[in-house]
Amino acid sequence: MDEIINLVSQKVGIPTDKAQLAVTTVLGYLKDRLPSPIASQLDSAVKGGASKGGMAAGLGDVAKDVGGMFGSQKQ
């Protein structure tokens, strides 16, 4: 999760404590609204427990699952 916080901090130009608040707020919002299996994958990806590509690969898996929910055929 530190990777996301640092990225937000750098891109937006805000201190890391503010970026952490923003990231945790958005993640909480998403986890509350996504189906449980996808929310669990999101949680795992953010914690770095995703597949060998690290957080980016894990978030890609989550994005693919969410896309599938909306009828996307891209793989």
PDB file of N, CA, C and O in Angstrom:
ATOM      1  N   MET A   1       0.818  -1.181   0.000  1.00  0.00           N
ATOM      2  CA  MET A   1       0.000   0.000   0.000  1.00  0.00           C
ATOM      3  C   MET A   1       0.863   1.245   0.000  1.00  0.00           C
ATOM      4  O   MET A   1       0.451   2.277  -0.519  1.00  0.00           O
ATOM      5  N   ASP A   2       2.064   1.123   0.543  1.00  0.00           N
ATOM      6  CA  ASP A   2       2.971   2.269   0.549  1.00  0.00           C
ATOM      7  C   ASP A   2       3.270   2.758  -0.861  1.00  0.00           C
ATOM      8  O   ASP A   2       3.441   3.961  -1.086  1.00  0.00           O
ATOM      9  N   GLU A   3       3.320   1.817  -1.799  1.00  0.00           N
ATOM     10  CA  GLU A   3       3.593   2.181  -3.197  1.00  0.00           C
ATOM     11  C   GLU A   3       2.499   3.107  -3.735  1.00  0.00           C
ATOM     12  O   GLU A   3       2.792   4.112  -4.392  1.00  0.00           O
ATOM     13  N   ILE A   4       1.250   2.780  -3.451  1.00  0.00           N
ATOM     14  CA  ILE A   4       0.133   3.608  -3.907  1.00  0.00           C
ATOM     15  C   ILE A   4       0.173   4.965  -3.207  1.00  0.00           C
ATOM     16  O   ILE A   4      -0.019   6.005  -3.843  1.00  0.00           O
ATOM     17  N   ILE A   5       0.412   4.961  -1.912  1.00  0.00           N
ATOM     18  CA  ILE A   5       0.448   6.211  -1.145  1.00  0.00           C
ATOM     19  C   ILE A   5       1.535   7.132  -1.674  1.00  0.00           C
ATOM     20  O   ILE A   5       1.303   8.334  -1.890  1.00  0.00           O
ATOM     21  N   ASN A   6       2.717   6.579  -1.918  1.00  0.00           N
ATOM     22  CA  ASN A   6       3.809   7.398  -2.441  1.00  0.00           C
ATOM     23  C   ASN A   6       3.499   7.931  -3.831  1.00  0.00           C
ATOM     24  O   ASN A   6       3.815   9.080  -4.149  1.00  0.00           O
ATOM     25  N   LEU A   7       2.878   7.113  -4.661  1.00  0.00           N
ATOM     26  CA  LEU A   7       2.506   7.543  -6.002  1.00  0.00           C
ATOM     27  C   LEU A   7       1.506   8.692  -5.953  1.00  0.00           C
ATOM     28  O   LEU A   7       1.670   9.700  -6.647  1.00  0.00           O
ATOM     29  N   VAL A   8       0.491   8.560  -5.120  1.00  0.00           N
ATOM     30  CA  VAL A   8      -0.505   9.623  -4.980  1.00  0.00           C
ATOM     31  C   VAL A   8       0.158  10.897  -4.452  1.00  0.00           C
ATOM     32  O   VAL A   8      -0.080  11.995  -4.961  1.00  0.00           O
ATOM     33  N   SER A   9       0.992  10.738  -3.467  1.00  0.00           N
ATOM     34  CA  SER A   9       1.698  11.885  -2.884  1.00  0.00           C
ATOM     35  C   SER A   9       2.506  12.627  -3.940  1.00  0.00           C
ATOM     36  O   SER A   9       2.454  13.866  -4.030  1.00  0.00           O
ATOM     37  N   GLN A  10       3.244  11.882  -4.756  1.00  0.00           N
ATOM     38  CA  GLN A  10       4.078  12.494  -5.790  1.00  0.00           C
ATOM     39  C   GLN A  10       3.257  13.118  -6.907  1.00  0.00           C
ATOM     40  O   GLN A  10       3.520  14.243  -7.326  1.00  0.00           O
ATOM     41  N   LYS A  11       2.267  12.398  -7.392  1.00  0.00           N
ATOM     42  CA  LYS A  11       1.472  12.862  -8.534  1.00  0.00           C
ATOM     43  C   LYS A  11       0.634  14.090  -8.203  1.00  0.00           C
ATOM     44  O   LYS A  11       0.468  14.970  -9.033  1.00  0.00           O
ATOM     45  N   VAL A  12       0.103  14.117  -6.987  1.00  0.00           N
ATOM     46  CA  VAL A  12      -0.801  15.198  -6.602  1.00  0.00           C
ATOM     47  C   VAL A  12      -0.054  16.317  -5.883  1.00  0.00           C
ATOM     48  O   VAL A  12      -0.525  17.439  -5.818  1.00  0.00           O
ATOM     49  N   GLY A  13       1.124  15.985  -5.353  1.00  0.00           N
ATOM     50  CA  GLY A  13       1.915  16.996  -4.660  1.00  0.00           C
ATOM     51  C   GLY A  13       1.401  17.273  -3.252  1.00  0.00           C
ATOM     52  O   GLY A  13       1.380  18.431  -2.813  1.00  0.00           O
ATOM     53  N   ILE A  14       0.970  16.207  -2.561  1.00  0.00           N
ATOM     54  CA  ILE A  14       0.493  16.365  -1.185  1.00  0.00           C
ATOM     55  C   ILE A  14       1.372  15.538  -0.254  1.00  0.00           C
ATOM     56  O   ILE A  14       2.020  14.593  -0.694  1.00  0.00           O
ATOM     57  N   PRO A  15       1.390  15.871   1.032  1.00  0.00           N
ATOM     58  CA  PRO A  15       2.183  15.084   1.987  1.00  0.00           C
ATOM     59  C   PRO A  15       1.668  13.643   2.060  1.00  0.00           C
ATOM     60  O   PRO A  15       0.494  13.363   1.796  1.00  0.00           O
ATOM     61  N   THR A  16       2.552  12.729   2.436  1.00  0.00           N
ATOM     62  CA  THR A  16       2.177  11.313   2.473  1.00  0.00           C
ATOM     63  C   THR A  16       1.049  11.021   3.454  1.00  0.00           C
ATOM     64  O   THR A  16       0.243  10.121   3.203  1.00  0.00           O
ATOM     65  N   ASP A  17       0.954  11.775   4.550  1.00  0.00           N
ATOM     66  CA  ASP A  17      -0.147  11.505   5.482  1.00  0.00           C
ATOM     67  C   ASP A  17      -1.491  11.829   4.852  1.00  0.00           C
ATOM     68  O   ASP A  17      -2.475  11.127   5.065  1.00  0.00           O
ATOM     69  N   LYS A  18      -1.536  12.870   4.035  1.00  0.00           N
ATOM     70  CA  LYS A  18      -2.784  13.211   3.332  1.00  0.00           C
ATOM     71  C   LYS A  18      -3.066  12.195   2.228  1.00  0.00           C
ATOM     72  O   LYS A  18      -4.212  11.810   2.005  1.00  0.00           O
ATOM     73  N   ALA A  19      -2.015  11.746   1.542  1.00  0.00           N
ATOM     74  CA  ALA A  19      -2.176  10.730   0.501  1.00  0.00           C
ATOM     75  C   ALA A  19      -2.685   9.429   1.109  1.00  0.00           C
ATOM     76  O   ALA A  19      -3.535   8.752   0.527  1.00  0.00           O
ATOM     77  N   GLN A  20      -2.177   9.068   2.284  1.00  0.00           N
ATOM     78  CA  GLN A  20      -2.626   7.850   2.953  1.00  0.00           C
ATOM     79  C   GLN A  20      -4.112   7.939   3.277  1.00  0.00           C
ATOM     80  O   GLN A  20      -4.861   6.981   3.075  1.00  0.00           O
ATOM     81  N   LEU A  21      -4.547   9.076   3.755  1.00  0.00           N
ATOM     82  CA  LEU A  21      -5.968   9.266   4.055  1.00  0.00           C
ATOM     83  C   LEU A  21      -6.808   9.128   2.784  1.00  0.00           C
ATOM     84  O   LEU A  21      -7.846   8.459   2.784  1.00  0.00           O
ATOM     85  N   ALA A  22      -6.340   9.718   1.689  1.00  0.00           N
ATOM     86  CA  ALA A  22      -7.074   9.629   0.424  1.00  0.00           C
ATOM     87  C   ALA A  22      -7.150   8.187  -0.064  1.00  0.00           C
ATOM     88  O   ALA A  22      -8.221   7.705  -0.461  1.00  0.00           O
ATOM     89  N   VAL A  23      -6.031   7.487  -0.031  1.00  0.00           N
ATOM     90  CA  VAL A  23      -5.983   6.106  -0.515  1.00  0.00           C
ATOM     91  C   VAL A  23      -6.872   5.200   0.336  1.00  0.00           C
ATOM     92  O   VAL A  23      -7.658   4.415  -0.197  1.00  0.00           O
ATOM     93  N   THR A  24      -6.774   5.309   1.653  1.00  0.00           N
ATOM     94  CA  THR A  24      -7.598   4.447   2.505  1.00  0.00           C
ATOM     95  C   THR A  24      -9.084   4.765   2.348  1.00  0.00           C
ATOM     96  O   THR A  24      -9.920   3.860   2.406  1.00  0.00           O
ATOM     97  N   THR A  25      -9.414   6.019   2.106  1.00  0.00           N
ATOM     98  CA  THR A  25     -10.812   6.400   1.886  1.00  0.00           C
ATOM     99  C   THR A  25     -11.347   5.774   0.604  1.00  0.00           C
ATOM    100  O   THR A  25     -12.431   5.174   0.595  1.00  0.00           O
ATOM    101  N   VAL A  26     -10.581   5.867  -0.481  1.00  0.00           N
ATOM    102  CA  VAL A  26     -11.015   5.302  -1.760  1.00  0.00           C
ATOM    103  C   VAL A  26     -11.100   3.779  -1.677  1.00  0.00           C
ATOM    104  O   VAL A  26     -12.073   3.179  -2.136  1.00  0.00           O
ATOM    105  N   LEU A  27     -10.097   3.145  -1.075  1.00  0.00           N
ATOM    106  CA  LEU A  27     -10.128   1.686  -0.950  1.00  0.00           C
ATOM    107  C   LEU A  27     -11.308   1.225  -0.105  1.00  0.00           C
ATOM    108  O   LEU A  27     -11.967   0.235  -0.438  1.00  0.00           O
ATOM    109  N   GLY A  28     -11.581   1.922   0.976  1.00  0.00           N
ATOM    110  CA  GLY A  28     -12.735   1.582   1.810  1.00  0.00           C
ATOM    111  C   GLY A  28     -14.036   1.701   1.042  1.00  0.00           C
ATOM    112  O   GLY A  28     -14.920   0.834   1.135  1.00  0.00           O
ATOM    113  N   TYR A  29     -14.146   2.759   0.253  1.00  0.00           N
ATOM    114  CA  TYR A  29     -15.333   2.977  -0.566  1.00  0.00           C
ATOM    115  C   TYR A  29     -15.516   1.829  -1.558  1.00  0.00           C
ATOM    116  O   TYR A  29     -16.610   1.273  -1.703  1.00  0.00           O
ATOM    117  N   LEU A  30     -14.425   1.468  -2.237  1.00  0.00           N
ATOM    118  CA  LEU A  30     -14.502   0.389  -3.220  1.00  0.00           C
ATOM    119  C   LEU A  30     -14.835  -0.949  -2.566  1.00  0.00           C
ATOM    120  O   LEU A  30     -15.680  -1.700  -3.068  1.00  0.00           O
ATOM    121  N   LYS A  31     -14.182  -1.267  -1.464  1.00  0.00           N
ATOM    122  CA  LYS A  31     -14.423  -2.548  -0.796  1.00  0.00           C
ATOM    123  C   LYS A  31     -15.852  -2.658  -0.291  1.00  0.00           C
ATOM    124  O   LYS A  31     -16.428  -3.742  -0.289  1.00  0.00           O
ATOM    125  N   ASP A  32     -16.439  -1.542   0.115  1.00  0.00           N
ATOM    126  CA  ASP A  32     -17.829  -1.559   0.587  1.00  0.00           C
ATOM    127  C   ASP A  32     -18.815  -1.793  -0.545  1.00  0.00           C
ATOM    128  O   ASP A  32     -19.917  -2.286  -0.317  1.00  0.00           O
ATOM    129  N   ARG A  33     -18.441  -1.454  -1.763  1.00  0.00           N
ATOM    130  CA  ARG A  33     -19.379  -1.509  -2.883  1.00  0.00           C
ATOM    131  C   ARG A  33     -19.141  -2.643  -3.870  1.00  0.00           C
ATOM    132  O   ARG A  33     -20.017  -2.948  -4.673  1.00  0.00           O
ATOM    133  N   LEU A  34     -17.967  -3.241  -3.828  1.00  0.00           N
ATOM    134  CA  LEU A  34     -17.681  -4.350  -4.734  1.00  0.00           C
ATOM    135  C   LEU A  34     -18.175  -5.665  -4.136  1.00  0.00           C
ATOM    136  O   LEU A  34     -18.264  -5.797  -2.921  1.00  0.00           O
ATOM    137  N   PRO A  35     -18.472  -6.649  -4.984  1.00  0.00           N
ATOM    138  CA  PRO A  35     -18.821  -7.974  -4.470  1.00  0.00           C
ATOM    139  C   PRO A  35     -17.670  -8.520  -3.627  1.00  0.00           C
ATOM    140  O   PRO A  35     -16.497  -8.244  -3.903  1.00  0.00           O
ATOM    141  N   SER A  36     -17.990  -9.302  -2.618  1.00  0.00           N
ATOM    142  CA  SER A  36     -16.992  -9.805  -1.668  1.00  0.00           C
ATOM    143  C   SER A  36     -15.766 -10.448  -2.307  1.00  0.00           C
ATOM    144  O   SER A  36     -14.646 -10.156  -1.897  1.00  0.00           O
ATOM    145  N   PRO A  37     -15.922 -11.328  -3.304  1.00  0.00           N
ATOM    146  CA  PRO A  37     -14.721 -11.946  -3.876  1.00  0.00           C
ATOM    147  C   PRO A  37     -13.772 -10.917  -4.503  1.00  0.00           C
ATOM    148  O   PRO A  37     -12.558 -11.020  -4.383  1.00  0.00           O
ATOM    149  N   ILE A  38     -14.328  -9.920  -5.159  1.00  0.00           N
ATOM    150  CA  ILE A  38     -13.488  -8.900  -5.799  1.00  0.00           C
ATOM    151  C   ILE A  38     -12.903  -7.974  -4.749  1.00  0.00           C
ATOM    152  O   ILE A  38     -11.740  -7.580  -4.831  1.00  0.00           O
ATOM    153  N   ALA A  39     -13.676  -7.642  -3.725  1.00  0.00           N
ATOM    154  CA  ALA A  39     -13.157  -6.811  -2.635  1.00  0.00           C
ATOM    155  C   ALA A  39     -11.993  -7.507  -1.944  1.00  0.00           C
ATOM    156  O   ALA A  39     -11.000  -6.865  -1.584  1.00  0.00           O
ATOM    157  N   SER A  40     -12.089  -8.820  -1.788  1.00  0.00           N
ATOM    158  CA  SER A  40     -10.988  -9.581  -1.182  1.00  0.00           C
ATOM    159  C   SER A  40      -9.749  -9.550  -2.059  1.00  0.00           C
ATOM    160  O   SER A  40      -8.629  -9.431  -1.563  1.00  0.00           O
ATOM    161  N   GLN A  41      -9.933  -9.652  -3.373  1.00  0.00           N
ATOM    162  CA  GLN A  41      -8.799  -9.568  -4.293  1.00  0.00           C
ATOM    163  C   GLN A  41      -8.158  -8.188  -4.223  1.00  0.00           C
ATOM    164  O   GLN A  41      -6.933  -8.065  -4.260  1.00  0.00           O
ATOM    165  N   LEU A  42      -8.979  -7.162  -4.134  1.00  0.00           N
ATOM    166  CA  LEU A  42      -8.466  -5.800  -4.029  1.00  0.00           C
ATOM    167  C   LEU A  42      -7.641  -5.662  -2.759  1.00  0.00           C
ATOM    168  O   LEU A  42      -6.524  -5.130  -2.790  1.00  0.00           O
ATOM    169  N   ASP A  43      -8.157  -6.166  -1.671  1.00  0.00           N
ATOM    170  CA  ASP A  43      -7.447  -6.120  -0.397  1.00  0.00           C
ATOM    171  C   ASP A  43      -6.105  -6.838  -0.499  1.00  0.00           C
ATOM    172  O   ASP A  43      -5.077  -6.336  -0.067  1.00  0.00           O
ATOM    173  N   SER A  44      -6.114  -8.006  -1.109  1.00  0.00           N
ATOM    174  CA  SER A  44      -4.895  -8.792  -1.271  1.00  0.00           C
ATOM    175  C   SER A  44      -3.887  -8.075  -2.165  1.00  0.00           C
ATOM    176  O   SER A  44      -2.691  -8.046  -1.870  1.00  0.00           O
ATOM    177  N   ALA A  45      -4.364  -7.488  -3.249  1.00  0.00           N
ATOM    178  CA  ALA A  45      -3.477  -6.784  -4.176  1.00  0.00           C
ATOM    179  C   ALA A  45      -2.814  -5.591  -3.508  1.00  0.00           C
ATOM    180  O   ALA A  45      -1.618  -5.354  -3.679  1.00  0.00           O
ATOM    181  N   VAL A  46      -3.567  -4.864  -2.731  1.00  0.00           N
ATOM    182  CA  VAL A  46      -3.037  -3.678  -2.066  1.00  0.00           C
ATOM    183  C   VAL A  46      -2.022  -4.057  -0.992  1.00  0.00           C
ATOM    184  O   VAL A  46      -1.025  -3.376  -0.794  1.00  0.00           O
ATOM    185  N   LYS A  47      -2.252  -5.180  -0.350  1.00  0.00           N
ATOM    186  CA  LYS A  47      -1.330  -5.621   0.705  1.00  0.00           C
ATOM    187  C   LYS A  47      -0.091  -6.285   0.132  1.00  0.00           C
ATOM    188  O   LYS A  47       0.784  -6.707   0.871  1.00  0.00           O
ATOM    189  N   GLY A  48      -0.014  -6.415  -1.195  1.00  0.00           N
ATOM    190  CA  GLY A  48       1.158  -7.010  -1.819  1.00  0.00           C
ATOM    191  C   GLY A  48       1.094  -8.510  -1.910  1.00  0.00           C
ATOM    192  O   GLY A  48       2.072  -9.145  -2.257  1.00  0.00           O
ATOM    193  N   GLY A  49      -0.039  -9.092  -1.623  1.00  0.00           N
ATOM    194  CA  GLY A  49      -0.171 -10.536  -1.674  1.00  0.00           C
ATOM    195  C   GLY A  49      -0.593 -11.037  -3.035  1.00  0.00           C
ATOM    196  O   GLY A  49      -0.987 -12.166  -3.191  1.00  0.00           O
ATOM    197  N   ALA A  50      -0.493 -10.195  -4.015  1.00  0.00           N
ATOM    198  CA  ALA A  50      -0.919 -10.571  -5.353  1.00  0.00           C
ATOM    199  C   ALA A  50       0.111 -11.473  -6.015  1.00  0.00           C
ATOM    200  O   ALA A  50       1.173 -11.724  -5.473  1.00  0.00           O
ATOM    201  N   SER A  51      -0.198 -11.908  -7.204  1.00  0.00           N
ATOM    202  CA  SER A  51       0.686 -12.804  -7.942  1.00  0.00           C
ATOM    203  C   SER A  51       2.053 -12.187  -8.198  1.00  0.00           C
ATOM    204  O   SER A  51       2.302 -11.046  -7.854  1.00  0.00           O
ATOM    205  N   LYS A  52       2.924 -12.925  -8.867  1.00  0.00           N
ATOM    206  CA  LYS A  52       4.318 -12.548  -9.001  1.00  0.00           C
ATOM    207  C   LYS A  52       4.592 -11.149  -9.533  1.00  0.00           C
ATOM    208  O   LYS A  52       5.664 -10.655  -9.381  1.00  0.00           O
ATOM    209  N   GLY A  53       3.729 -10.491 -10.160  1.00  0.00           N
ATOM    210  CA  GLY A  53       4.000  -9.160 -10.679  1.00  0.00           C
ATOM    211  C   GLY A  53       3.867  -8.083  -9.623  1.00  0.00           C
ATOM    212  O   GLY A  53       3.997  -6.914  -9.912  1.00  0.00           O
ATOM    213  N   GLY A  54       3.593  -8.450  -8.388  1.00  0.00           N
ATOM    214  CA  GLY A  54       3.445  -7.467  -7.327  1.00  0.00           C
ATOM    215  C   GLY A  54       2.076  -6.820  -7.369  1.00  0.00           C
ATOM    216  O   GLY A  54       1.116  -7.362  -7.889  1.00  0.00           O
ATOM    217  N   MET A  55       2.010  -5.633  -6.796  1.00  0.00           N
ATOM    218  CA  MET A  55       0.733  -4.942  -6.668  1.00  0.00           C
ATOM    219  C   MET A  55       0.110  -4.637  -8.021  1.00  0.00           C
ATOM    220  O   MET A  55      -1.090  -4.766  -8.202  1.00  0.00           O
ATOM    221  N   ALA A  56       0.908  -4.245  -9.003  1.00  0.00           N
ATOM    222  CA  ALA A  56       0.360  -3.901 -10.315  1.00  0.00           C
ATOM    223  C   ALA A  56      -0.344  -5.089 -10.948  1.00  0.00           C
ATOM    224  O   ALA A  56      -1.429  -4.955 -11.505  1.00  0.00           O
ATOM    225  N   ALA A  57       0.237  -6.258 -10.844  1.00  0.00           N
ATOM    226  CA  ALA A  57      -0.395  -7.452 -11.406  1.00  0.00           C
ATOM    227  C   ALA A  57      -1.680  -7.774 -10.658  1.00  0.00           C
ATOM    228  O   ALA A  57      -2.679  -8.133 -11.266  1.00  0.00           O
ATOM    229  N   GLY A  58      -1.663  -7.651  -9.350  1.00  0.00           N
ATOM    230  CA  GLY A  58      -2.857  -7.921  -8.560  1.00  0.00           C
ATOM    231  C   GLY A  58      -3.982  -6.965  -8.880  1.00  0.00           C
ATOM    232  O   GLY A  58      -5.135  -7.369  -9.008  1.00  0.00           O
ATOM    233  N   LEU A  59      -3.664  -5.701  -9.035  1.00  0.00           N
ATOM    234  CA  LEU A  59      -4.682  -4.725  -9.383  1.00  0.00           C
ATOM    235  C   LEU A  59      -5.189  -4.963 -10.796  1.00  0.00           C
ATOM    236  O   LEU A  59      -6.356  -4.733 -11.086  1.00  0.00           O
ATOM    237  N   GLY A  60      -4.320  -5.454 -11.673  1.00  0.00           N
ATOM    238  CA  GLY A  60      -4.759  -5.811 -13.022  1.00  0.00           C
ATOM    239  C   GLY A  60      -5.773  -6.929 -12.990  1.00  0.00           C
ATOM    240  O   GLY A  60      -6.755  -6.919 -13.739  1.00  0.00           O
ATOM    241  N   ASP A  61      -5.552  -7.917 -12.134  1.00  0.00           N
ATOM    242  CA  ASP A  61      -6.509  -9.014 -11.980  1.00  0.00           C
ATOM    243  C   ASP A  61      -7.851  -8.500 -11.482  1.00  0.00           C
ATOM    244  O   ASP A  61      -8.907  -8.914 -11.950  1.00  0.00           O
ATOM    245  N   VAL A  62      -7.810  -7.599 -10.515  1.00  0.00           N
ATOM    246  CA  VAL A  62      -9.045  -7.016  -9.980  1.00  0.00           C
ATOM    247  C   VAL A  62      -9.767  -6.239 -11.071  1.00  0.00           C
ATOM    248  O   VAL A  62     -10.976  -6.361 -11.245  1.00  0.00           O
ATOM    249  N   ALA A  63      -9.019  -5.453 -11.843  1.00  0.00           N
ATOM    250  CA  ALA A  63      -9.629  -4.662 -12.917  1.00  0.00           C
ATOM    251  C   ALA A  63     -10.278  -5.577 -13.954  1.00  0.00           C
ATOM    252  O   ALA A  63     -11.366  -5.284 -14.455  1.00  0.00           O
ATOM    253  N   LYS A  64      -9.627  -6.701 -14.265  1.00  0.00           N
ATOM    254  CA  LYS A  64     -10.188  -7.651 -15.224  1.00  0.00           C
ATOM    255  C   LYS A  64     -11.495  -8.223 -14.687  1.00  0.00           C
ATOM    256  O   LYS A  64     -12.473  -8.339 -15.419  1.00  0.00           O
ATOM    257  N   ASP A  65     -11.532  -8.561 -13.407  1.00  0.00           N
ATOM    258  CA  ASP A  65     -12.748  -9.098 -12.807  1.00  0.00           C
ATOM    259  C   ASP A  65     -13.876  -8.072 -12.812  1.00  0.00           C
ATOM    260  O   ASP A  65     -15.022  -8.396 -13.096  1.00  0.00           O
ATOM    261  N   VAL A  66     -13.547  -6.839 -12.490  1.00  0.00           N
ATOM    262  CA  VAL A  66     -14.565  -5.782 -12.500  1.00  0.00           C
ATOM    263  C   VAL A  66     -15.061  -5.560 -13.923  1.00  0.00           C
ATOM    264  O   VAL A  66     -16.256  -5.421 -14.154  1.00  0.00           O
ATOM    265  N   GLY A  67     -14.143  -5.558 -14.882  1.00  0.00           N
ATOM    266  CA  GLY A  67     -14.541  -5.416 -16.283  1.00  0.00           C
ATOM    267  C   GLY A  67     -15.471  -6.533 -16.706  1.00  0.00           C
ATOM    268  O   GLY A  67     -16.443  -6.309 -17.435  1.00  0.00           O
ATOM    269  N   GLY A  68     -15.202  -7.743 -16.239  1.00  0.00           N
ATOM    270  CA  GLY A  68     -16.055  -8.876 -16.554  1.00  0.00           C
ATOM    271  C   GLY A  68     -17.460  -8.712 -16.007  1.00  0.00           C
ATOM    272  O   GLY A  68     -18.430  -9.160 -16.601  1.00  0.00           O
ATOM    273  N   MET A  69     -17.564  -8.032 -14.878  1.00  0.00           N
ATOM    274  CA  MET A  69     -18.884  -7.783 -14.286  1.00  0.00           C
ATOM    275  C   MET A  69     -19.729  -6.903 -15.196  1.00  0.00           C
ATOM    276  O   MET A  69     -20.945  -6.983 -15.209  1.00  0.00           O
ATOM    277  N   PHE A  70     -19.054  -6.044 -15.965  1.00  0.00           N
ATOM    278  CA  PHE A  70     -19.759  -5.104 -16.819  1.00  0.00           C
ATOM    279  C   PHE A  70     -19.764  -5.528 -18.286  1.00  0.00           C
ATOM    280  O   PHE A  70     -20.016  -4.737 -19.186  1.00  0.00           O
ATOM    281  N   GLY A  71     -19.420  -6.794 -18.536  1.00  0.00           N
ATOM    282  CA  GLY A  71     -19.515  -7.329 -19.879  1.00  0.00           C
ATOM    283  C   GLY A  71     -18.291  -7.125 -20.745  1.00  0.00           C
ATOM    284  O   GLY A  71     -18.348  -7.391 -21.935  1.00  0.00           O
ATOM    285  N   SER A  72     -17.184  -6.662 -20.202  1.00  0.00           N
ATOM    286  CA  SER A  72     -15.978  -6.467 -20.999  1.00  0.00           C
ATOM    287  C   SER A  72     -15.419  -7.818 -21.404  1.00  0.00           C
ATOM    288  O   SER A  72     -15.358  -8.746 -20.623  1.00  0.00           O
ATOM    289  N   GLN A  73     -14.991  -7.938 -22.646  1.00  0.00           N
ATOM    290  CA  GLN A  73     -14.445  -9.184 -23.153  1.00  0.00           C
ATOM    291  C   GLN A  73     -12.925  -9.122 -23.247  1.00  0.00           C
ATOM    292  O   GLN A  73     -12.288 -10.051 -23.693  1.00  0.00           O
ATOM    293  N   LYS A  74     -12.291  -8.006 -22.866  1.00  0.00           N
ATOM    294  CA  LYS A  74     -10.838  -7.861 -22.967  1.00  0.00           C
ATOM    295  C   LYS A  74     -10.143  -8.744 -21.969  1.00  0.00           C
ATOM    296  O   LYS A  74     -10.575  -8.887 -20.852  1.00  0.00           O
ATOM    297  N   GLN A  75      -9.001  -9.310 -22.362  1.00  0.00           N
ATOM    298  CA  GLN A  75      -8.222 -10.168 -21.465  1.00  0.00           C
ATOM    299  C   GLN A  75      -6.813  -9.683 -21.408  1.00  0.00           C
ATOM    300  O   GLN A  75      -6.186  -9.328 -22.274  1.00  0.00           O
TER     301      GLN A  75
END
